[in-house]
Amino acid sequence: MGLTDFQNGLFICICVSALLAYYATRPPRNTPPSFASYRWPILGNAFSLPRKDGHIAYKRLGEQLGSKMFYFEVLGHSILIINDVEVARDLLEKRSAIYSCRPQLKMLTDVIGIKFLFGTMPYGEMWRNHRRVFQQHFSPKNIQGVHSRAVEFARKGLLPNIHQSSEDIYEHIKSFVGGVTLSLTYGLPVRRFNDPLVRESKEVFETANATALPGKYLVNQLPWLQHIPDWMPFTGFKEDGRQIRRQLLNLMERPFDESLKRMESGNIPECFVAESLREHQDGPDFEKQKTCVKEVALQVFSIAFEADVAGLMTLILAMAAHPEAQRKAQQEIDSVVGLHRLPDFSDKESLPYVNAMLKEVLRWNPIIPLGVPHLTTDVDEYEGYHIPKDCVVMANAYAMLHDETIFVDPEKFEPERFIKDGKINRNIPDPDDFATFGFGRRICPGSHIGLSMLYIVAVSILAVYDISPALSDAEGNPIPIVPKFRAMAVTCMPEPFRCKLTPRKDKNVEGLLKDYLGYEFI
């Protein structure tokens, strides 16, 4: 058979397979409402999907349909969007037995061959073991270790970096997040600014996370593409996969091996790798657990980059765009902490406005606006609607946190919505545990770590710096800041903006920082 005949035969097989899949997966008539009245053969509702900012578009579509959830199909895949928190709780929490699996990103799990990430791992024994290993060290009851490391990196790294270069806040935030997580995970010394391993990790994780971008790799929608021979056209994704795999495995092995060397020499602080390995070193399955620890360590290190950086940059944007909220937070910090020391976690409960402001940051721009998708493992019925097996279920955190019936003027940044009589208003849903970090058994296990970093960065910076728009010319005209956000593979980041951080005139900033300016490594 010649090449042309082979290609023709392959094309016919693909068409027949796709048609069979189409007819085999036609939805029953009582599925939830759909935003498109017509389904194309094979493609389903693909042409009706929003091209960008799906979380915003899905909120509007739900409002147009008058429904708290709606359903559509793309290339034979069933997808359910939930815009209401009570529906999400009913399904993802109360019926978690069939809603706790994850859809597989074939580019990541099959082509690249990385199957151990929390976000894509199917619900089962492997997931439970990995999560158990994570929680044994990073549970909320062990948060003091996170607090002390975050304070250390804020004082010895973040604030001195800002002192040295006040307009590179994005780079300083990345250095802070990468440094804290690298130290917590592997116990390795970190260069105060532009650490080589932190820099390399950011680049690798950004490349790997891009495998989840809609439309970037068609193999995620058409898994059979992975079986096409490499010599055929349109198989460049395979070489991408091999390169990403090499980078990820190298990044997993190198810091882990360095931690092992430091453990042998007795020169390692308390960290996830050291504590976890010591706990299992006398067990019969040590090698298996060692592999698990290594895999979890890579995830701890990687997850923080996009999510925590997105949250912290949203904080900086909010302060630059809303100076009145910034001033209120600074006044509260000064009244509680005074003028002669830097804030720490012992001050947190005495700072209701700051806490309200941080809740508003998470509500205003949810860092994972569409949540991490769930997958049904069985058919289900809800309020008279049929939800099929293997249906991808997405809880639209943006829609829930911008629900006008709960949060008045949801597009407005207004920390006061969480305050009543000078205290946190417990009658308003708290974004700390309301949609922001997911639902059910797959809720983010490290949310308390992210919240800790958000708090210490906020109070540390606001205690000594003013955040304002950057200046555009020699006359000192400020560049207007119009808050805009862009959805990435999973997270939602502020669009690039320019701001400057200047030492507060009412504070002895040099005196507050003098003990922390000389560190090259932390």
Short mmCIF file of C-alpha atoms in Angstrom, two decimals:
data_model
loop_
_atom_site.label_atom_id
_atom_site.label_comp_id
_atom_site.label_asym_id
_atom_site.label_seq_id
_atom_site.Cartn_x
_atom_site.Cartn_y
_atom_site.Cartn_z
CA MET A 1 0.00 0.00 0.00
CA GLY A 2 1.44 3.36 -0.99
CA LEU A 3 1.66 6.35 1.29
CA THR A 4 -1.33 8.02 -0.36
CA ASP A 5 -3.46 4.91 0.05
CA PHE A 6 -2.40 4.60 3.68
CA GLN A 7 -3.35 8.20 4.39
CA ASN A 8 -6.71 7.76 2.66
CA GLY A 9 -7.40 4.64 4.68
CA LEU A 10 -6.40 6.39 7.88
CA PHE A 11 -8.70 9.30 7.06
CA ILE A 12 -11.65 6.95 6.44
CA CYS A 13 -10.98 5.12 9.73
CA ILE A 14 -10.87 8.44 11.60
CA CYS A 15 -14.18 9.57 10.09
CA VAL A 16 -15.92 6.28 10.82
CA SER A 17 -14.58 6.23 14.39
CA ALA A 18 -15.67 9.81 14.96
CA LEU A 19 -19.16 9.13 13.60
CA LEU A 20 -19.52 6.07 15.81
CA ALA A 21 -18.37 8.12 18.80
CA TYR A 22 -20.88 10.82 17.91
CA TYR A 23 -23.84 8.48 17.78
CA ALA A 24 -22.69 6.57 20.84
CA THR A 25 -22.45 9.73 22.93
CA ARG A 26 -25.57 11.63 21.89
CA PRO A 27 -27.01 13.11 25.08
CA PRO A 28 -30.39 12.03 26.45
CA ARG A 29 -33.12 14.62 26.03
CA ASN A 30 -33.24 15.49 29.72
CA THR A 31 -29.69 16.76 30.10
CA PRO A 32 -29.36 20.25 31.66
CA PRO A 33 -30.04 23.30 29.45
CA SER A 34 -27.56 24.08 26.69
CA PHE A 35 -26.54 27.48 25.35
CA ALA A 36 -26.53 26.20 21.75
CA SER A 37 -29.62 24.81 20.05
CA TYR A 38 -27.64 22.99 17.35
CA ARG A 39 -24.94 20.36 17.75
CA TRP A 40 -22.66 19.80 14.78
CA PRO A 41 -21.88 16.19 13.93
CA ILE A 42 -18.67 15.10 15.65
CA LEU A 43 -17.74 18.64 16.73
CA GLY A 44 -20.79 19.12 18.94
CA ASN A 45 -21.01 22.68 20.29
CA ALA A 46 -17.37 23.52 19.51
CA PHE A 47 -18.23 26.52 17.33
CA SER A 48 -20.36 28.05 20.09
CA LEU A 49 -17.67 28.05 22.77
CA PRO A 50 -16.27 31.38 24.02
CA ARG A 51 -12.85 32.14 22.59
CA LYS A 52 -11.49 33.76 25.77
CA ASP A 53 -12.36 34.46 29.40
CA GLY A 54 -14.60 31.41 29.63
CA HIS A 55 -15.41 32.07 33.29
CA ILE A 56 -17.02 35.42 32.41
CA ALA A 57 -18.75 34.09 29.31
CA TYR A 58 -20.18 31.09 31.16
CA LYS A 59 -21.55 33.34 33.91
CA ARG A 60 -23.37 35.43 31.29
CA LEU A 61 -24.61 32.35 29.43
CA GLY A 62 -26.05 30.93 32.63
CA GLU A 63 -27.85 34.21 33.27
CA GLN A 64 -29.23 34.25 29.73
CA LEU A 65 -30.50 30.69 30.14
CA GLY A 66 -31.88 31.43 33.60
CA SER A 67 -30.14 28.29 34.84
CA LYS A 68 -27.65 27.58 37.61
CA MET A 69 -25.95 24.99 35.43
CA PHE A 70 -25.81 24.14 31.73
CA TYR A 71 -24.49 21.40 29.50
CA PHE A 72 -22.74 21.09 26.14
CA GLU A 73 -20.61 18.68 24.15
CA VAL A 74 -17.33 19.05 22.29
CA LEU A 75 -15.83 16.21 20.21
CA GLY A 76 -17.86 13.65 22.08
CA HIS A 77 -16.95 14.99 25.54
CA SER A 78 -19.82 15.95 27.87
CA ILE A 79 -19.23 19.16 29.86
CA LEU A 80 -21.32 20.59 32.70
CA ILE A 81 -20.77 24.17 33.92
CA ILE A 82 -22.01 25.01 37.43
CA ASN A 83 -22.49 28.70 38.26
CA ASP A 84 -24.16 28.28 41.65
CA VAL A 85 -22.41 27.37 44.91
CA GLU A 86 -25.32 25.33 46.30
CA VAL A 87 -25.47 23.19 43.17
CA ALA A 88 -21.69 22.72 43.38
CA ARG A 89 -21.97 21.61 47.00
CA ASP A 90 -24.86 19.27 46.25
CA LEU A 91 -22.91 17.51 43.52
CA LEU A 92 -19.22 17.85 44.30
CA GLU A 93 -19.47 17.50 48.09
CA LYS A 94 -22.65 15.61 48.96
CA ARG A 95 -22.21 13.23 46.02
CA SER A 96 -18.43 13.21 46.05
CA ALA A 97 -18.33 9.42 45.58
CA ILE A 98 -19.00 9.90 41.86
CA TYR A 99 -17.69 13.46 41.36
CA SER A 100 -14.12 13.18 42.72
CA CYS A 101 -12.26 11.96 39.64
CA ARG A 102 -10.34 14.19 37.24
CA PRO A 103 -10.41 14.26 33.42
CA GLN A 104 -7.09 13.28 31.91
CA LEU A 105 -5.01 15.73 29.90
CA LYS A 106 -3.63 13.23 27.39
CA MET A 107 -0.76 15.51 26.42
CA LEU A 108 0.43 15.50 30.02
CA THR A 109 -0.45 11.99 31.19
CA ASP A 110 0.14 9.93 28.03
CA VAL A 111 2.40 11.87 25.66
CA ILE A 112 4.63 13.42 28.34
CA GLY A 113 3.99 10.48 30.68
CA ILE A 114 3.49 12.41 33.93
CA LYS A 115 0.62 10.74 35.81
CA PHE A 116 1.26 11.75 39.42
CA LEU A 117 0.08 15.36 39.58
CA PHE A 118 -2.72 16.18 42.05
CA GLY A 119 -4.64 18.16 39.45
CA THR A 120 -4.90 15.31 36.92
CA MET A 121 -4.57 12.15 39.02
CA PRO A 122 -7.67 9.93 38.98
CA TYR A 123 -9.42 9.39 42.29
CA GLY A 124 -8.00 6.22 43.82
CA GLU A 125 -5.29 4.70 45.98
CA MET A 126 -2.38 6.52 44.31
CA TRP A 127 -4.09 9.87 44.82
CA ARG A 128 -4.93 9.06 48.45
CA ASN A 129 -1.33 8.05 49.17
CA HIS A 130 0.13 11.18 47.60
CA ARG A 131 -2.34 13.43 49.40
CA ARG A 132 -1.67 11.63 52.71
CA VAL A 133 2.09 12.20 52.34
CA PHE A 134 1.46 15.89 51.61
CA GLN A 135 -0.88 16.40 54.56
CA GLN A 136 1.35 14.64 57.06
CA HIS A 137 3.81 17.50 56.71
CA PHE A 138 1.74 20.42 55.41
CA SER A 139 -1.51 20.05 57.35
CA PRO A 140 -2.94 23.22 58.94
CA LYS A 141 -1.82 22.01 62.38
CA ASN A 142 1.80 22.26 61.16
CA ILE A 143 1.35 25.79 59.83
CA GLN A 144 3.89 27.35 62.22
CA GLY A 145 6.75 26.08 60.07
CA VAL A 146 5.21 27.74 57.02
CA HIS A 147 4.69 30.98 58.95
CA SER A 148 8.27 31.22 60.17
CA ARG A 149 9.72 30.52 56.70
CA ALA A 150 7.35 33.01 55.04
CA VAL A 151 8.29 35.75 57.53
CA GLU A 152 11.99 35.02 56.99
CA PHE A 153 11.72 35.28 53.21
CA ALA A 154 9.56 38.41 53.40
CA ARG A 155 12.12 40.20 55.58
CA LYS A 156 15.39 38.88 54.16
CA GLY A 157 14.26 38.61 50.53
CA LEU A 158 11.15 40.43 49.41
CA LEU A 159 11.54 43.75 51.25
CA PRO A 160 15.29 44.13 50.52
CA ASN A 161 14.66 43.30 46.85
CA ILE A 162 12.00 46.03 46.68
CA HIS A 163 14.41 48.39 48.50
CA GLN A 164 16.99 47.72 45.80
CA SER A 165 14.65 47.90 42.78
CA SER A 166 11.15 49.22 43.44
CA GLU A 167 9.58 48.79 39.98
CA ASP A 168 10.37 45.08 39.46
CA ILE A 169 7.60 43.89 41.76
CA TYR A 170 6.57 40.99 39.49
CA GLU A 171 10.09 39.55 39.61
CA HIS A 172 10.28 40.10 43.38
CA ILE A 173 6.97 38.28 43.90
CA LYS A 174 8.17 35.32 41.82
CA SER A 175 11.44 35.21 43.78
CA PHE A 176 9.52 35.26 47.06
CA VAL A 177 7.05 32.52 46.11
CA GLY A 178 9.73 30.34 44.52
CA GLY A 179 12.10 30.83 47.44
CA VAL A 180 9.57 30.00 50.13
CA THR A 181 8.33 26.86 48.39
CA LEU A 182 11.84 25.68 47.48
CA SER A 183 12.95 26.09 51.09
CA LEU A 184 9.81 24.51 52.59
CA THR A 185 10.00 21.57 50.21
CA TYR A 186 13.69 20.76 49.86
CA GLY A 187 15.41 22.70 52.64
CA LEU A 188 17.89 24.21 50.18
CA PRO A 189 19.50 27.66 50.47
CA VAL A 190 17.97 30.13 48.03
CA ARG A 191 19.59 33.15 46.43
CA ARG A 192 17.74 36.27 47.54
CA PHE A 193 17.05 37.42 43.99
CA ASN A 194 17.00 35.59 40.68
CA ASP A 195 17.91 32.18 42.11
CA PRO A 196 18.91 29.91 39.17
CA LEU A 197 16.74 26.97 40.29
CA VAL A 198 13.73 29.22 40.96
CA ARG A 199 14.17 30.84 37.54
CA GLU A 200 14.53 27.52 35.74
CA SER A 201 11.55 26.05 37.60
CA LYS A 202 9.31 28.93 36.60
CA GLU A 203 10.16 28.42 32.93
CA VAL A 204 9.61 24.66 33.06
CA PHE A 205 6.33 24.93 34.96
CA GLU A 206 5.00 27.56 32.56
CA THR A 207 5.77 25.26 29.63
CA ALA A 208 4.18 22.26 31.34
CA ASN A 209 1.08 24.21 32.42
CA ALA A 210 0.59 25.35 28.84
CA THR A 211 -0.34 21.76 27.94
CA ALA A 212 -3.73 22.54 29.55
CA LEU A 213 -4.43 25.57 27.35
CA PRO A 214 -7.57 24.94 25.28
CA GLY A 215 -6.67 24.22 21.68
CA LYS A 216 -2.89 24.19 22.14
CA TYR A 217 -2.62 20.40 21.84
CA LEU A 218 -5.41 18.68 19.92
CA VAL A 219 -4.37 15.33 21.39
CA ASN A 220 -6.17 16.38 24.60
CA GLN A 221 -9.45 16.26 22.65
CA LEU A 222 -8.49 13.48 20.20
CA PRO A 223 -6.41 10.97 22.21
CA TRP A 224 -5.90 8.65 19.24
CA LEU A 225 -3.52 11.22 17.72
CA GLN A 226 -0.81 9.98 20.07
CA HIS A 227 -0.70 6.69 18.13
CA ILE A 228 0.06 8.30 14.77
CA PRO A 229 3.66 7.56 13.62
CA ASP A 230 6.17 10.32 14.31
CA TRP A 231 7.02 10.71 10.64
CA MET A 232 3.53 11.86 9.75
CA PRO A 233 2.53 15.55 9.57
CA PHE A 234 1.17 17.37 12.63
CA THR A 235 3.01 15.18 15.15
CA GLY A 236 5.28 17.93 16.50
CA PHE A 237 3.44 17.63 19.82
CA LYS A 238 5.33 14.37 20.43
CA GLU A 239 8.73 16.07 20.37
CA ASP A 240 7.29 18.80 22.62
CA GLY A 241 6.21 16.04 24.99
CA ARG A 242 9.63 14.40 25.07
CA GLN A 243 11.31 17.73 25.78
CA ILE A 244 8.88 18.69 28.56
CA ARG A 245 9.27 15.25 30.13
CA ARG A 246 13.07 15.59 30.21
CA GLN A 247 12.77 19.02 31.82
CA LEU A 248 10.24 17.92 34.45
CA LEU A 249 12.12 14.79 35.44
CA ASN A 250 15.39 16.72 35.66
CA LEU A 251 13.67 19.30 37.86
CA MET A 252 12.25 16.54 40.03
CA GLU A 253 15.57 14.73 40.51
CA ARG A 254 18.09 17.54 41.03
CA PRO A 255 16.75 19.32 44.14
CA PHE A 256 15.63 15.98 45.60
CA ASP A 257 19.13 14.52 45.23
CA GLU A 258 20.64 17.66 46.78
CA SER A 259 18.29 17.25 49.75
CA LEU A 260 19.44 13.64 50.16
CA LYS A 261 23.10 14.75 50.20
CA ARG A 262 22.37 17.36 52.83
CA MET A 263 20.48 14.82 54.91
CA GLU A 264 23.50 12.50 54.84
CA SER A 265 25.77 15.31 56.00
CA GLY A 266 23.29 16.47 58.63
CA ASN A 267 23.17 19.94 57.05
CA ILE A 268 19.51 20.42 56.27
CA PRO A 269 16.76 22.39 58.04
CA GLU A 270 13.28 21.01 58.64
CA CYS A 271 11.58 20.55 55.28
CA PHE A 272 9.06 18.32 53.54
CA VAL A 273 11.56 15.94 51.91
CA ALA A 274 13.70 15.38 55.01
CA GLU A 275 10.79 14.93 57.43
CA SER A 276 8.83 12.68 55.08
CA LEU A 277 11.77 10.39 54.33
CA ARG A 278 12.69 10.08 58.00
CA GLU A 279 9.13 9.07 58.79
CA HIS A 280 9.21 6.20 56.29
CA GLN A 281 12.88 5.18 56.41
CA ASP A 282 12.31 2.08 58.56
CA GLY A 283 9.17 0.93 56.75
CA PRO A 284 9.00 -2.11 54.47
CA ASP A 285 7.95 -0.02 51.45
CA PHE A 286 10.56 2.72 51.83
CA GLU A 287 11.55 2.81 48.14
CA LYS A 288 7.91 3.14 47.08
CA GLN A 289 7.34 5.94 49.58
CA LYS A 290 10.60 7.60 48.54
CA THR A 291 9.29 7.81 44.99
CA CYS A 292 5.99 9.19 46.29
CA VAL A 293 7.80 11.86 48.34
CA LYS A 294 9.85 12.85 45.29
CA GLU A 295 6.73 13.20 43.16
CA VAL A 296 4.79 15.16 45.78
CA ALA A 297 7.79 17.46 46.31
CA LEU A 298 7.74 18.49 42.64
CA GLN A 299 4.03 19.30 42.93
CA VAL A 300 4.45 21.41 46.08
CA PHE A 301 7.15 23.33 44.29
CA SER A 302 5.17 23.75 41.05
CA ILE A 303 1.62 24.48 42.23
CA ALA A 304 2.63 27.68 44.04
CA PHE A 305 4.11 29.39 41.02
CA GLU A 306 1.00 30.18 39.03
CA ALA A 307 -1.65 30.25 41.77
CA ASP A 308 0.22 32.14 44.49
CA VAL A 309 1.88 34.57 42.08
CA ALA A 310 -1.55 35.32 40.55
CA GLY A 311 -3.03 36.03 43.99
CA LEU A 312 -0.14 38.24 45.08
CA MET A 313 -0.08 40.24 41.85
CA THR A 314 -3.84 40.77 42.21
CA LEU A 315 -3.11 42.20 45.67
CA ILE A 316 -0.50 44.61 44.27
CA LEU A 317 -2.84 45.66 41.45
CA ALA A 318 -5.69 46.28 43.91
CA MET A 319 -3.49 48.47 46.11
CA ALA A 320 -2.17 50.49 43.17
CA ALA A 321 -5.66 50.99 41.73
CA HIS A 322 -7.41 51.65 45.06
CA PRO A 323 -5.26 53.95 47.21
CA GLU A 324 -8.11 54.54 49.68
CA ALA A 325 -8.16 50.83 50.60
CA GLN A 326 -4.37 50.87 50.84
CA ARG A 327 -4.40 53.81 53.26
CA LYS A 328 -7.00 52.16 55.51
CA ALA A 329 -4.93 48.98 55.67
CA GLN A 330 -1.75 50.93 56.47
CA GLN A 331 -3.47 52.90 59.22
CA GLU A 332 -4.72 49.69 60.81
CA ILE A 333 -1.30 48.06 60.62
CA ASP A 334 0.31 51.12 62.23
CA SER A 335 -2.26 51.23 65.03
CA VAL A 336 -1.67 47.56 65.90
CA VAL A 337 2.02 47.07 65.14
CA GLY A 338 3.36 50.52 65.83
CA LEU A 339 6.19 52.24 64.01
CA HIS A 340 9.22 50.34 65.31
CA ARG A 341 8.78 46.74 64.17
CA LEU A 342 7.52 44.75 61.20
CA PRO A 343 4.22 42.84 61.38
CA ASP A 344 4.04 39.07 61.75
CA PHE A 345 1.39 36.37 62.14
CA SER A 346 0.77 37.21 65.80
CA ASP A 347 -0.90 40.42 64.58
CA LYS A 348 -3.32 38.75 62.18
CA GLU A 349 -6.37 38.49 64.43
CA SER A 350 -6.04 42.18 65.37
CA LEU A 351 -6.22 43.35 61.74
CA PRO A 352 -9.86 42.95 60.62
CA TYR A 353 -9.65 45.44 57.75
CA VAL A 354 -6.50 43.81 56.36
CA ASN A 355 -8.17 40.40 56.56
CA ALA A 356 -11.27 41.77 54.84
CA MET A 357 -9.10 43.28 52.13
CA LEU A 358 -7.39 39.94 51.46
CA LYS A 359 -10.76 38.20 51.25
CA GLU A 360 -11.82 40.82 48.72
CA VAL A 361 -8.65 40.19 46.68
CA LEU A 362 -9.62 36.50 46.37
CA ARG A 363 -13.24 37.37 45.56
CA TRP A 364 -12.47 40.18 43.09
CA ASN A 365 -10.20 38.04 40.90
CA PRO A 366 -10.57 34.32 41.74
CA ILE A 367 -7.16 32.84 41.06
CA ILE A 368 -8.60 29.64 39.54
CA PRO A 369 -11.81 31.07 38.07
CA LEU A 370 -13.22 27.86 36.56
CA GLY A 371 -11.82 25.58 39.21
CA VAL A 372 -9.98 22.36 38.40
CA PRO A 373 -12.36 20.11 36.44
CA HIS A 374 -14.05 17.10 38.03
CA LEU A 375 -15.15 13.95 36.19
CA THR A 376 -18.19 11.80 36.91
CA THR A 377 -17.53 8.09 37.39
CA ASP A 378 -21.19 7.09 37.06
CA VAL A 379 -24.46 8.48 35.72
CA ASP A 380 -26.41 10.79 38.01
CA GLU A 381 -29.79 12.53 38.26
CA TYR A 382 -30.12 16.03 39.71
CA GLU A 383 -33.31 18.10 39.85
CA GLY A 384 -34.77 16.03 37.03
CA TYR A 385 -31.71 16.33 34.80
CA HIS A 386 -29.56 13.45 33.58
CA ILE A 387 -25.78 13.86 34.06
CA PRO A 388 -23.89 11.21 32.08
CA LYS A 389 -20.90 9.17 33.16
CA ASP A 390 -17.50 10.61 32.18
CA CYS A 391 -18.94 14.12 32.17
CA VAL A 392 -16.43 16.93 32.82
CA VAL A 393 -17.85 19.13 35.60
CA MET A 394 -16.53 22.66 36.09
CA ALA A 395 -17.47 24.78 39.10
CA ASN A 396 -17.33 28.42 37.96
CA ALA A 397 -15.80 30.08 41.01
CA TYR A 398 -15.89 33.44 39.25
CA ALA A 399 -19.69 33.25 38.83
CA MET A 400 -20.13 32.25 42.47
CA LEU A 401 -17.86 34.98 43.83
CA HIS A 402 -19.48 37.56 41.53
CA ASP A 403 -23.05 36.56 42.31
CA GLU A 404 -24.99 39.84 42.61
CA THR A 405 -27.48 38.27 45.02
CA ILE A 406 -24.65 37.63 47.50
CA PHE A 407 -22.06 40.31 46.73
CA VAL A 408 -23.48 43.73 45.84
CA ASP A 409 -21.61 45.44 42.95
CA PRO A 410 -19.36 42.39 42.47
CA GLU A 411 -17.04 44.10 39.96
CA LYS A 412 -16.19 46.75 42.54
CA PHE A 413 -13.20 46.24 44.85
CA GLU A 414 -14.72 46.89 48.27
CA PRO A 415 -13.16 45.29 51.38
CA GLU A 416 -15.86 46.92 53.54
CA ARG A 417 -18.35 44.30 52.33
CA PHE A 418 -16.68 41.86 54.75
CA ILE A 419 -16.73 44.26 57.74
CA LYS A 420 -19.52 44.85 60.26
CA ASP A 421 -19.12 46.81 63.50
CA GLY A 422 -15.34 46.78 63.12
CA LYS A 423 -15.16 42.98 62.82
CA ILE A 424 -15.27 40.40 60.06
CA ASN A 425 -18.90 39.95 59.03
CA ARG A 426 -19.61 36.23 59.45
CA ASN A 427 -22.91 36.58 57.58
CA ILE A 428 -21.10 37.16 54.29
CA PRO A 429 -19.67 34.02 52.58
CA ASP A 430 -15.93 33.86 53.14
CA PRO A 431 -13.87 33.48 49.93
CA ASP A 432 -11.26 31.60 51.99
CA ASP A 433 -13.62 28.60 51.95
CA PHE A 434 -16.32 29.63 49.46
CA ALA A 435 -15.48 28.32 45.96
CA THR A 436 -11.95 29.79 45.78
CA PHE A 437 -10.08 26.55 46.48
CA GLY A 438 -12.51 24.01 45.06
CA PHE A 439 -15.05 21.57 46.44
CA GLY A 440 -15.36 18.14 47.97
CA ARG A 441 -12.57 15.61 48.27
CA ARG A 442 -10.49 17.41 45.63
CA ILE A 443 -10.38 20.75 47.43
CA CYS A 444 -6.91 22.30 47.35
CA PRO A 445 -4.90 20.73 50.23
CA GLY A 446 -2.45 23.65 50.40
CA SER A 447 -4.87 26.58 50.56
CA HIS A 448 -3.65 27.55 54.04
CA ILE A 449 -0.12 27.92 52.67
CA GLY A 450 -1.26 30.27 49.93
CA LEU A 451 -3.35 32.30 52.38
CA SER A 452 -0.33 32.61 54.69
CA MET A 453 1.86 33.96 51.89
CA LEU A 454 -0.85 36.40 50.83
CA TYR A 455 -1.13 37.77 54.37
CA ILE A 456 2.58 38.16 55.11
CA VAL A 457 3.30 39.83 51.76
CA ALA A 458 0.44 42.28 52.26
CA VAL A 459 1.33 43.39 55.78
CA SER A 460 5.09 43.41 55.16
CA ILE A 461 4.88 45.63 52.09
CA LEU A 462 2.16 47.96 53.38
CA ALA A 463 4.02 48.46 56.66
CA VAL A 464 6.93 50.15 54.90
CA TYR A 465 5.97 50.99 51.31
CA ASP A 466 3.38 52.96 49.38
CA ILE A 467 2.15 51.33 46.16
CA SER A 468 1.24 53.73 43.36
CA PRO A 469 1.08 53.91 39.55
CA ALA A 470 4.42 54.30 37.80
CA LEU A 471 5.28 57.67 36.27
CA SER A 472 5.20 58.02 32.50
CA ASP A 473 7.49 60.98 31.88
CA ALA A 474 9.86 63.54 33.39
CA GLU A 475 6.91 65.69 34.47
CA GLY A 476 5.83 62.96 36.83
CA ASN A 477 2.45 62.10 35.31
CA PRO A 478 1.15 58.76 36.63
CA ILE A 479 0.24 55.97 34.21
CA PRO A 480 -3.47 55.25 34.72
CA ILE A 481 -4.14 51.76 36.05
CA VAL A 482 -7.24 50.07 34.64
CA PRO A 483 -7.53 46.61 36.25
CA LYS A 484 -7.71 43.89 33.60
CA PHE A 485 -7.18 40.16 33.91
CA ARG A 486 -6.30 37.37 31.53
CA ALA A 487 -7.20 33.71 31.90
CA MET A 488 -4.25 31.36 31.50
CA ALA A 489 -4.23 27.54 31.44
CA VAL A 490 -5.80 27.29 34.90
CA THR A 491 -5.25 30.58 36.73
CA CYS A 492 -6.30 34.17 36.06
CA MET A 493 -3.50 36.76 36.19
CA PRO A 494 -3.66 40.55 36.09
CA GLU A 495 -2.72 41.97 32.71
CA PRO A 496 0.77 43.54 32.89
CA PHE A 497 0.69 46.88 34.66
CA ARG A 498 3.32 49.30 35.87
CA CYS A 499 3.55 50.50 39.45
CA LYS A 500 6.19 51.71 41.86
CA LEU A 501 6.79 51.07 45.53
CA THR A 502 8.27 53.94 47.50
CA PRO A 503 9.33 54.00 51.17
CA ARG A 504 6.64 55.50 53.37
CA LYS A 505 7.58 59.01 54.52
CA ASP A 506 6.04 58.43 57.95
CA LYS A 507 8.21 55.36 58.61
CA ASN A 508 11.91 54.88 59.32
CA VAL A 509 12.22 52.30 56.56
CA GLU A 510 16.03 52.17 56.69
CA GLY A 511 15.86 51.45 60.40
CA LEU A 512 13.23 48.72 60.01
CA LEU A 513 15.19 46.98 57.25
CA LYS A 514 18.76 47.50 58.40
CA ASP A 515 19.08 44.01 59.91
CA TYR A 516 17.85 42.32 56.73
CA LEU A 517 19.65 44.03 53.85
CA GLY A 518 22.88 42.05 53.81
CA TYR A 519 21.66 38.56 52.93
CA GLU A 520 22.63 37.04 49.58
CA PHE A 521 21.21 33.61 50.46
CA ILE A 522 18.26 32.74 52.69
#
